[in-house]
Amino acid sequence: MKPDLFEAPDYYNIDDLLTEEHKLIREAARAWVKRDVSPIIEEAAQNAEFPKSIIPGLAEIGAFGPYIPEQYGGAGLDQISYGLIMQEIERGDSGVRSTASVQSSLVMYPIWKYGTEAQRNKYLPKLAAGEWMGSFGLTEPDHGSNPAGMVTNFKDKGDHYLLNGAKLWISNSPFCDVAVVWAKNEEGRIHGLIVERGMEGFSTPETHNKWSLRASATGELIFQDVKVPKENLLPNKSGLGAPLGCLDSARYGIAWGAIGAAMDCYDTALRYSKERIQFGKPIGAFQLQQKKLAEMITEITKAQLLALRLGQLKNEDKATSAQISMAKRNNVDMALKIAREARQMLGGMGITGEYPIMRHMMNLESVITYEGTHDIHLLITGLDVTGFNAFK
Ligand code: TGC
Ligand code: FAD
């Protein structure tokens, strides 16, 4: 892979709207990605391996629980800092950002928000430090967009719960130490349970042959009569709103992360367009290539403003789930379109691992599907503006 010469575009001087702390946090994440992710990520993706060696670095830049209070080992940062960290990591690779998203928003967040003080103290510091890695089990083989239909269930056996069922498409599952699992009790009410590796009847087979997010490990969570201690139930919220609340936090991070992938594609294509000579001129001097670049920087700038405003609303605790859906949907779609256009600008070179664009493009096919598909987010906006539910 070519050396990482990334320069971040900031066409509207959005940096002026950030604090010095925001910029320091972003620069630390950016420098770490250049130093520790860029040199290894192409090989990891080609080999379809999650590069575990980067876990301590992720912890060091605050990517595990950026907004979790410091008393639990988190970084105690605001939501814009969280977004900027996700942007920089996904600039490196969406699969690496996935690992950070899952750990922070889908594992640490529910333990922090819905757990007991004992659960917070037991799990959060180790998760923040990357000593333990987590996964989040909501999706099932027959229940993806419609998680309310889940069949994974647990029964009260007096001194423990007995958990049965299976989850599919679970990021980090093959190596997770703990899993936050959503399952129905005997009354059909959804609850979160913390399942630990080593519990009898719990297995995590890996899903192979992915063309997307190859540097992220994806797998199943299988529960066959798993005895879960009663103290592992998250007591402070139940119902579908509990996992969906976690998704709000992760979807927000993805809205920022996708900008990172788009910026990397744009920056790569811009540099290439100035160096690649055809018909006696740099290809960047042709109108057709300029149209692509001009549209890319316009869309990136709009996405940056959308994410920043959403971050301000999140900081004030005013962001609605529908606003988060809009940003996730728009920014991932924007990034995927830019990746496709940027890939074409590199001609044949665009399909090789010499450049990051094709990897971003393939990764974004997952990002546009997970955490709510492109269609589901459109329907969330549709419901919000019309009041009519078109899901069912
Ligand atoms: P619905 O009746 O609308 O809602 C049920 C209850 O949930 C509440 N609620 C929310 N609460 C918090 N945040 C949200 N975003 C919420 N959306 C809804 C709602 O108020 C209600 O509460 P209550 O108290 O009235 O019961 O539920 P529904 O069954 O009609 O489904 C709605 C729908 C389709 C939008 C929802 O199911 C959905 O978002 N589906 C998409 C599923 C999804 O996103 N799965 C993601 C799995 S995790 C993942 O992909 C991780 S990838 C990680 C990585 O690698 O980065
Ligand atoms: P389906 O729900 O079967 O959808 C198929 C198609 O039908 C889609 O185009 C969808 O938009 C459309 N559709 C569905 N319902 C409607 C409707 N009402 N109206 C119109 N169109 C509709 N899940 C987890 O729980 N944890 C994870 O860590 C996790 N990581 C993932 C990692 C990867 C790499 C991938 C690919 C997925 C991951 N997921 C995870 C699962 C992900 O959230 C689901 O794939 C996603 O929610 C869609 O579910 P599905 O794949 O079953 O598609």
CSV table of N, CA and C in Angstrom, one decimal, residues 304-366:
chain,number,residue,atom,x,y,z
A,304,GLN,N,-20.3,17.0,7.0
A,304,GLN,CA,-19.6,17.5,8.2
A,304,GLN,C,-20.5,18.5,9.0
A,305,LEU,N,-21.2,19.3,8.3
A,305,LEU,CA,-22.1,20.3,9.0
A,305,LEU,C,-23.2,19.5,9.7
A,306,LEU,N,-23.8,18.5,9.0
A,306,LEU,CA,-24.9,17.7,9.6
A,306,LEU,C,-24.4,17.0,10.9
A,307,ALA,N,-23.2,16.4,10.8
A,307,ALA,CA,-22.7,15.7,12.0
A,307,ALA,C,-22.4,16.7,13.1
A,308,LEU,N,-21.8,17.8,12.8
A,308,LEU,CA,-21.4,18.7,13.9
A,308,LEU,C,-22.7,19.3,14.6
A,309,ARG,N,-23.7,19.6,13.8
A,309,ARG,CA,-24.9,20.1,14.4
A,309,ARG,C,-25.6,19.0,15.3
A,310,LEU,N,-25.5,17.8,14.8
A,310,LEU,CA,-26.1,16.7,15.5
A,310,LEU,C,-25.3,16.5,16.8
A,311,GLY,N,-24.0,16.7,16.8
A,311,GLY,CA,-23.2,16.6,18.0
A,311,GLY,C,-23.5,17.6,19.0
A,312,GLN,N,-23.8,18.8,18.5
A,312,GLN,CA,-24.2,19.9,19.4
A,312,GLN,C,-25.5,19.5,20.1
A,313,LEU,N,-26.5,19.0,19.3
A,313,LEU,CA,-27.8,18.6,19.9
A,313,LEU,C,-27.6,17.4,20.9
A,314,LYS,N,-26.7,16.5,20.5
A,314,LYS,CA,-26.4,15.4,21.5
A,314,LYS,C,-25.8,15.9,22.8
A,315,ASN,N,-24.9,16.9,22.6
A,315,ASN,CA,-24.3,17.4,23.8
A,315,ASN,C,-25.3,18.1,24.7
A,316,GLU,N,-26.4,18.6,24.1
A,316,GLU,CA,-27.4,19.3,24.9
A,316,GLU,C,-28.5,18.3,25.2
A,317,ASP,N,-28.3,17.0,24.9
A,317,ASP,CA,-29.3,15.9,25.1
A,317,ASP,C,-30.6,16.2,24.4
A,318,LYS,N,-30.5,16.8,23.2
A,318,LYS,CA,-31.7,17.2,22.5
A,318,LYS,C,-31.9,16.5,21.2
A,319,ALA,N,-30.9,15.6,20.8
A,319,ALA,CA,-31.0,14.9,19.5
A,319,ALA,C,-32.1,13.9,19.6
A,320,THR,N,-32.9,13.8,18.6
A,320,THR,CA,-34.0,12.8,18.5
A,320,THR,C,-33.4,11.6,17.8
A,321,SER,N,-34.0,10.4,18.0
A,321,SER,CA,-33.6,9.2,17.2
A,321,SER,C,-33.8,9.4,15.7
A,322,ALA,N,-34.9,10.2,15.3
A,322,ALA,CA,-35.1,10.4,13.9
A,322,ALA,C,-34.0,11.3,13.3
A,323,GLN,N,-33.5,12.3,14.1
A,323,GLN,CA,-32.4,13.1,13.6
A,323,GLN,C,-31.2,12.3,13.4
A,324,ILE,N,-30.9,11.3,14.3
A,324,ILE,CA,-29.7,10.5,14.2
A,324,ILE,C,-29.9,9.6,13.0
A,325,SER,N,-31.1,9.0,12.8
A,325,SER,CA,-31.3,8.2,11.6
A,325,SER,C,-31.0,9.0,10.3
A,326,MET,N,-31.4,10.2,10.2
A,326,MET,CA,-31.2,11.0,9.0
A,326,MET,C,-29.7,11.2,8.8
A,327,ALA,N,-28.9,11.4,9.8
A,327,ALA,CA,-27.5,11.7,9.6
A,327,ALA,C,-26.8,10.4,9.3
A,328,LYS,N,-27.2,9.3,9.9
A,328,LYS,CA,-26.5,8.0,9.6
A,328,LYS,C,-26.8,7.7,8.1
A,329,ARG,N,-28.1,7.8,7.7
A,329,ARG,CA,-28.5,7.4,6.4
A,329,ARG,C,-27.8,8.3,5.3
A,330,ASN,N,-27.8,9.6,5.5
A,330,ASN,CA,-27.3,10.5,4.6
A,330,ASN,C,-25.7,10.3,4.5
A,331,ASN,N,-25.1,10.3,5.6
A,331,ASN,CA,-23.6,10.3,5.6
A,331,ASN,C,-23.0,9.0,5.0
A,332,VAL,N,-23.7,7.9,5.3
A,332,VAL,CA,-23.1,6.6,4.8
A,332,VAL,C,-23.4,6.5,3.3
A,333,ASP,N,-24.5,7.0,2.9
A,333,ASP,CA,-24.9,7.0,1.4
A,333,ASP,C,-23.9,7.9,0.7
A,334,MET,N,-23.6,9.0,1.3
A,334,MET,CA,-22.7,10.0,0.7
A,334,MET,C,-21.3,9.3,0.6
A,335,ALA,N,-20.9,8.7,1.6
A,335,ALA,CA,-19.5,8.1,1.6
A,335,ALA,C,-19.4,6.9,0.6
A,336,LEU,N,-20.5,6.2,0.5
A,336,LEU,CA,-20.5,5.0,-0.5
A,336,LEU,C,-20.4,5.6,-1.9
A,337,LYS,N,-21.2,6.6,-2.2
A,337,LYS,CA,-21.2,7.2,-3.5
A,337,LYS,C,-19.8,7.8,-3.9
A,338,ILE,N,-19.3,8.5,-2.9
A,338,ILE,CA,-17.9,9.0,-3.1
A,338,ILE,C,-16.9,7.9,-3.4
A,339,ALA,N,-17.0,6.9,-2.6
A,339,ALA,CA,-16.0,5.8,-2.8
A,339,ALA,C,-16.2,5.2,-4.2
A,340,ARG,N,-17.4,5.1,-4.7
A,340,ARG,CA,-17.6,4.5,-6.1
A,340,ARG,C,-17.0,5.4,-7.1
A,341,GLU,N,-17.3,6.7,-7.0
A,341,GLU,CA,-16.8,7.7,-7.9
A,341,GLU,C,-15.2,7.8,-7.9
A,342,ALA,N,-14.7,7.8,-6.6
A,342,ALA,CA,-13.3,7.9,-6.4
A,342,ALA,C,-12.5,6.7,-7.0
A,343,ARG,N,-13.2,5.6,-6.9
A,343,ARG,CA,-12.5,4.4,-7.4
A,343,ARG,C,-12.4,4.5,-8.9
A,344,GLN,N,-13.4,5.0,-9.6
A,344,GLN,CA,-13.4,5.2,-11.0
A,344,GLN,C,-12.3,6.1,-11.4
A,345,MET,N,-12.1,7.2,-10.6
A,345,MET,CA,-11.1,8.2,-11.0
A,345,MET,C,-9.7,7.6,-11.0
A,346,LEU,N,-9.5,6.5,-10.3
A,346,LEU,CA,-8.1,5.9,-10.3
A,346,LEU,C,-8.0,4.8,-11.4
A,347,GLY,N,-9.0,4.7,-12.2
A,347,GLY,CA,-8.9,3.7,-13.3
A,347,GLY,C,-8.6,2.3,-12.7
A,348,GLY,N,-7.8,1.6,-13.4
A,348,GLY,CA,-7.4,0.3,-13.0
A,348,GLY,C,-6.8,0.2,-11.6
A,349,MET,N,-6.0,1.2,-11.4
A,349,MET,CA,-5.3,1.3,-10.0
A,349,MET,C,-6.3,1.3,-8.9
A,350,GLY,N,-7.5,1.8,-9.2
A,350,GLY,CA,-8.6,1.9,-8.2
A,350,GLY,C,-9.0,0.5,-7.6
A,351,ILE,N,-8.8,-0.5,-8.4
A,351,ILE,CA,-9.3,-1.8,-7.9
A,351,ILE,C,-8.2,-2.5,-7.0
A,352,THR,N,-7.0,-1.9,-6.9
A,352,THR,CA,-5.9,-2.6,-6.2
A,352,THR,C,-5.9,-2.2,-4.8
A,353,GLY,N,-5.1,-3.0,-4.0
A,353,GLY,CA,-4.9,-2.7,-2.6
A,353,GLY,C,-3.8,-1.6,-2.4
A,354,GLU,N,-3.2,-1.1,-3.5
A,354,GLU,CA,-2.2,-0.1,-3.4
A,354,GLU,C,-2.9,1.2,-2.8
A,355,TYR,N,-4.2,1.3,-3.1
A,355,TYR,CA,-4.9,2.5,-2.6
A,355,TYR,C,-6.1,2.0,-1.7
A,356,PRO,N,-6.6,2.9,-0.8
A,356,PRO,CA,-7.6,2.4,0.2
A,356,PRO,C,-9.0,2.4,-0.4
A,357,ILE,N,-9.2,2.9,-1.6
A,357,ILE,CA,-10.6,3.2,-2.0
A,357,ILE,C,-11.5,2.0,-2.1
A,358,MET,N,-11.0,1.0,-2.7
A,358,MET,CA,-11.9,-0.2,-3.0
A,358,MET,C,-12.2,-0.9,-1.6
A,359,ARG,N,-11.3,-0.8,-0.7
A,359,ARG,CA,-11.5,-1.4,0.6
A,359,ARG,C,-12.6,-0.6,1.3
A,360,HIS,N,-12.5,0.8,1.3
A,360,HIS,CA,-13.6,1.6,1.9
A,360,HIS,C,-14.9,1.3,1.2
A,361,MET,N,-14.9,1.2,-0.1
A,361,MET,CA,-16.1,1.0,-0.9
A,361,MET,C,-16.8,-0.3,-0.4
A,362,MET,N,-16.0,-1.4,-0.3
A,362,MET,CA,-16.6,-2.7,0.1
A,362,MET,C,-17.1,-2.6,1.6
A,363,ASN,N,-16.3,-1.9,2.4
A,363,ASN,CA,-16.7,-1.8,3.8
A,363,ASN,C,-18.0,-1.1,3.9
A,364,LEU,N,-18.2,0.0,3.1
A,364,LEU,CA,-19.4,0.8,3.3
A,364,LEU,C,-20.6,0.1,2.9
A,365,GLU,N,-20.5,-1.0,2.1
A,365,GLU,CA,-21.7,-1.8,1.8
A,365,GLU,C,-22.2,-2.5,3.1
A,366,SER,N,-21.4,-2.8,4.0
A,366,SER,CA,-21.9,-3.2,5.3
A,366,SER,C,-22.4,-2.1,6.2
